[in-house]
Amino acid sequence: MASELELNRTLSKVRTNNIALLIYGGQIRLNSLQRTWSKIENDPEFHKSDRPFKNHSERYVDACRKIKRFQEVAEEENFQSLDEVYDAYMAIDENLPIDVHLSMFIPIMTMHTSSEQKERWLSAAQSFRMIGAYAQTELAHGSNVRGIETSATYDVATDEFIINTPSLSSAKWWPGGLGHTATHAVVYANLILKGRNYGPHPFMVQLRSLVDHRPLPHITLGDLGPKQGYNSMDNGYALFDRVRIPRTDMLMGFAQVSSAGEYSKQEGAEKIAFGIMLDVRARICTNSAYVLARALTISIRYSCVRVQGFVDNSGRNPQERAVIEYPTQQRVLMPLLSLAYALHFTGMDVKRSYTAYTRSGDTSLLSELHASSAGLKAYITAHVSEGMESCRKMCGGHGFLLNAGFSDLYTSYLPFSTLEGTKEVLQQQMGRFLLKQYSTAFSTSKERPPVMAPSTLYLLEEAQLAHTQKHSGMGRGSSVDLQSILTLLEGGDESITDEEYAEAEEAILRAHSMRSSWCIATSAAAVGKWTKIQKQQDSGIREGTKTLDSVKGKGTAAQDPLLIASVELCTAAEAHSELLILRSFSNGIRSQSHSHSSSSGDKGRQMEGSQEEVEVESAVYLEACEVHALRLMLLLLGVSMLGRSSGQFLAAGAIRIEDFPMIGTSLMLLLLLLLLLLSLLLPPLLLV
Ligand SMILES: Cc1cc2nc3c(=O)[nH]c(=O)nc-3n(C[C@H](O)[C@H](O)[C@H](O)COP(=O)(O)OP(=O)(O)OC[C@H]3O[C@@H](n4cnc5c(N)ncnc54)[C@H](O)[C@@H]3O)c2cc1C
């Protein structure tokens, strides 16, 4: 007899293989992935059943064994690209101590070095003859990188830099791989030339002997010890007591020091150098979709097979219902499933923008890229962590067992909300960018038309609408018509045309643009208000002095308008991030639905089936019902975001007060339609 799970799978109209082709970008990649994954799954060295019983030291030793085997697999499979290495790495499902080596050290070496340095280091790093750490954070300074104390003072007499951590608080603290594994580190230190401090720059420092792996003289190294999770990693500390390195070991890709101690740098070097973060953030976004999908797979599978509660309360029928049938269960899991798909497309978009930037070298793209990737990283890591915890809770007591798989998944993911910048810091960066865009959009200068970043063009539309409204005296009248969306849904999925879906999507996206615009305007108003008060105080006007006096004692933040308005800036970043995520999801779906109407739907598949397989990014893999499932998910996600922040949508005029009750009804209808279409299907994202 078929199990509950098998039954659910056979009932579904959605073909999971099509979804897998979409997620993994075609048959060639899927085949290669499946081959690598099955190799790793069947290799005893990578087994993980005894993992929950191991402590930090045992997991570290285990992880080192896995690194060795991983290298052998890389050779056996003859991996040609870093992407293939990452794919295999994901299958191991353990943070290996070479994590930072792969994700930071090698990319930095590729981007931040001169061609001579690349030749010297890159192939050694790629073949693991040197293993690197990324040492930026110190015991006393994390978010504020400019506050670090480690120095690199140039000694012109010997043509060397002297790397020094002058105090305990300047100890490098946290770098992955530093504890035991790394032979080298890219160390961030203040560059001191002829007594002048040029700020933090990267330096290659050898940490351990390549003969016996002992720390080199004047370097103190150690492991931070057990952590909440991530225990296969040796996050460590390092102290440098006037360690001398050759001048040529400063990473000279964007800034250089001559033997005479003269400093030069490329225009915009700081921004370009920071570009490496974009790659890391893009990977965090795509990885987040994958991690959330794994937690959902556990939770939705469990919800399909776990029966709890009699179907008939009379007590005559012993049959119980599956917990997925409870709307309260669906209400938590289905929007999260939608988020997982949306994040997949968002990650692809961030990656595409990063690739476009690296190919063109167009530094004018950097501000927007930095802001988007910072805000998205902050939003995604926060919501995915919460989402994973919700998945655990939806599995009742069973979810609490380590063997359920949540704990490791969750605690290994948690650091991503901290490393590369915490939510509060990154959202402010996005908020400040939005503020600038807002003032450009609403600038009254007639000479120069405003030049907007593509992601914030909606602010210009809002500015134009506001202008028209002011001069015509007409109201906006453009709030989202939830009633017509509801009426549409009530007909059932099969009666909804592609055009009607597209219209409903447009309406939801428009509501999100209005809400985001309102949030940015609110933060601009807050900054404006505090700037005015500040100016009044500076010019001795009593009003301003009084207000500032009233917040005295609440810290120096009261002196900086951008800081006082930082909560509003974070809210604006949250709203803009949700808009970006919905847009990426919508564009991803459209790329699959367009060709259905132009009947080129099978092109991608035919090409993959042929001898000379050519994979194109625009290939269409989905059937109409699969596209519908994604469209329902997009609406579900958009409406549940709207429900969470309904006050902002209301204030922005994106919804009307009388529409409030319709939010809950729309959500329930969307859940129903989605579950009907999926036939309580498992998240296809992972069924490969
Ligand atoms: C598992 C793990 C691995 C790591 N790996 C590395 C690595 O390989 N290399 C490396 O160099 N570092 C690494 N780090 C360090 C990481 O980058 C820092 O922890 C991070 O940048 C935050 O710095 P902090 O811990 O000093 O927090 P702090 O800067 O002390 O911040 C504490 C809190 O204060 C608030 N805050 C701070 N500044 C602001 C602000 N400007 N505005 C508003 N609120 C603010 C935030 O709420 C923040 O959460 C790792 C950290 C972890 C947890």
Coordinates of N, CA and C and ligand atoms in Angstrom, one line a residue, residues 100 134-137 141-143 174-176 230 235 415 418-422 424-425 428, ligand 1:
V100 N 35.9 29.4 5.2 CA 36.3 30.8 4.9 C 37.3 30.8 3.8
Y134 N 40.2 34.9 7.2 CA 39.9 36.3 6.9 C 39.8 37.0 8.2
A135 N 40.9 37.7 8.6 CA 41.0 38.3 9.9 C 40.7 39.8 9.9
Q136 N 39.5 40.1 10.1 CA 39.1 41.6 10.2 C 38.7 41.9 11.6
T137 N 37.7 41.2 12.1 CA 37.1 41.5 13.4 C 38.1 41.4 14.6
H141 N 36.3 45.4 18.3 CA 35.7 46.1 17.2 C 35.2 45.1 16.1
G142 N 33.9 45.1 15.8 CA 33.3 44.2 14.8 C 32.7 45.1 13.8
S143 N 31.5 45.6 14.1 CA 30.7 46.4 13.1 C 31.5 47.6 12.7
W174 N 37.4 35.7 16.2 CA 36.3 35.1 15.4 C 36.6 34.4 14.1
P175 N 37.7 34.9 13.4 CA 37.9 34.3 12.1 C 37.8 32.8 12.0
G176 N 37.0 32.3 11.1 CA 36.9 30.9 10.9 C 38.2 30.3 10.3
Y230 N 27.7 25.5 14.8 CA 28.9 25.8 14.0 C 30.2 25.2 14.6
N235 N 36.7 28.6 14.9 CA 36.8 30.1 15.0 C 37.9 30.4 16.0
P415 N 24.9 32.1 12.5 CA 26.0 33.1 12.3 C 25.8 34.0 11.1
T418 N 24.9 37.4 11.7 CA 25.9 38.2 12.4 C 27.0 38.6 11.5
L419 N 27.6 37.5 10.9 CA 28.9 37.8 10.1 C 28.5 38.6 8.9
E420 N 29.5 39.3 8.4 CA 29.3 40.3 7.3 C 28.4 41.4 7.6
G421 N 28.2 41.6 8.9 CA 27.4 42.8 9.4 C 26.0 42.4 9.9
T422 N 25.7 43.0 11.1 CA 24.4 42.6 11.7 C 23.3 43.4 11.0
E424 N 20.9 45.5 12.1 CA 20.7 46.9 12.4 C 21.7 47.8 11.6
V425 N 23.0 47.3 11.4 CA 24.0 48.0 10.7 C 23.7 48.1 9.2
Q428 N 20.6 50.1 8.1 CA 20.8 51.5 8.1 C 21.5 51.9 6.8
Ligands
LIG1 C1 30.2 32.3 13.7 C2 30.9 33.6 13.3 C3 31.9 33.6 12.4 C4 32.6 34.7 12.1 N1 33.7 34.7 11.2 C5 34.4 35.8 11.0 C6 35.6 35.7 10.1 O1 35.9 34.7 9.5 N2 36.4 36.8 10.0 C7 36.1 38.0 10.7 O2 36.8 38.9 10.6 N3 35.0 38.1 11.5 C8 34.2 37.0 11.7 N4 33.1 37.1 12.5 C9 32.8 38.3 13.2 C10 31.6 39.1 12.7 O3 31.9 39.6 11.4 C11 31.2 40.1 13.7 O4 30.8 39.4 14.8 C12 30.1 41.1 13.2 O5 30.7 41.9 12.2 C13 29.5 41.9 14.4 O6 30.5 42.5 15.1 P1 30.6 42.3 16.7 O7 30.4 40.9 17.0 O8 31.8 43.0 17.2 O9 29.2 43.0 17.2 P2 29.2 44.6 17.7 O10 29.7 45.4 16.6 O11 29.7 44.7 19.0 O12 27.6 44.8 17.7 C14 26.7 44.3 18.7 C15 25.4 44.8 18.4 O13 25.3 46.2 18.6 C16 24.5 46.8 17.6 N5 25.2 47.7 16.8 C17 26.6 47.8 16.5 N6 26.9 48.8 15.7 C18 25.7 49.4 15.4 C19 25.4 50.5 14.6 N7 26.3 51.2 13.9 N8 24.1 50.9 14.5 C20 23.1 50.2 15.2 N9 23.4 49.1 16.0 C21 24.7 48.7 16.1 C22 23.9 45.6 16.8 O14 22.6 45.2 17.3 C23 24.9 44.5 17.0 O15 24.2 43.2 16.9 C24 32.3 35.9 12.8 C25 31.3 35.9 13.7 C26 30.6 34.8 14.0 C27 29.5 34.8 15.0

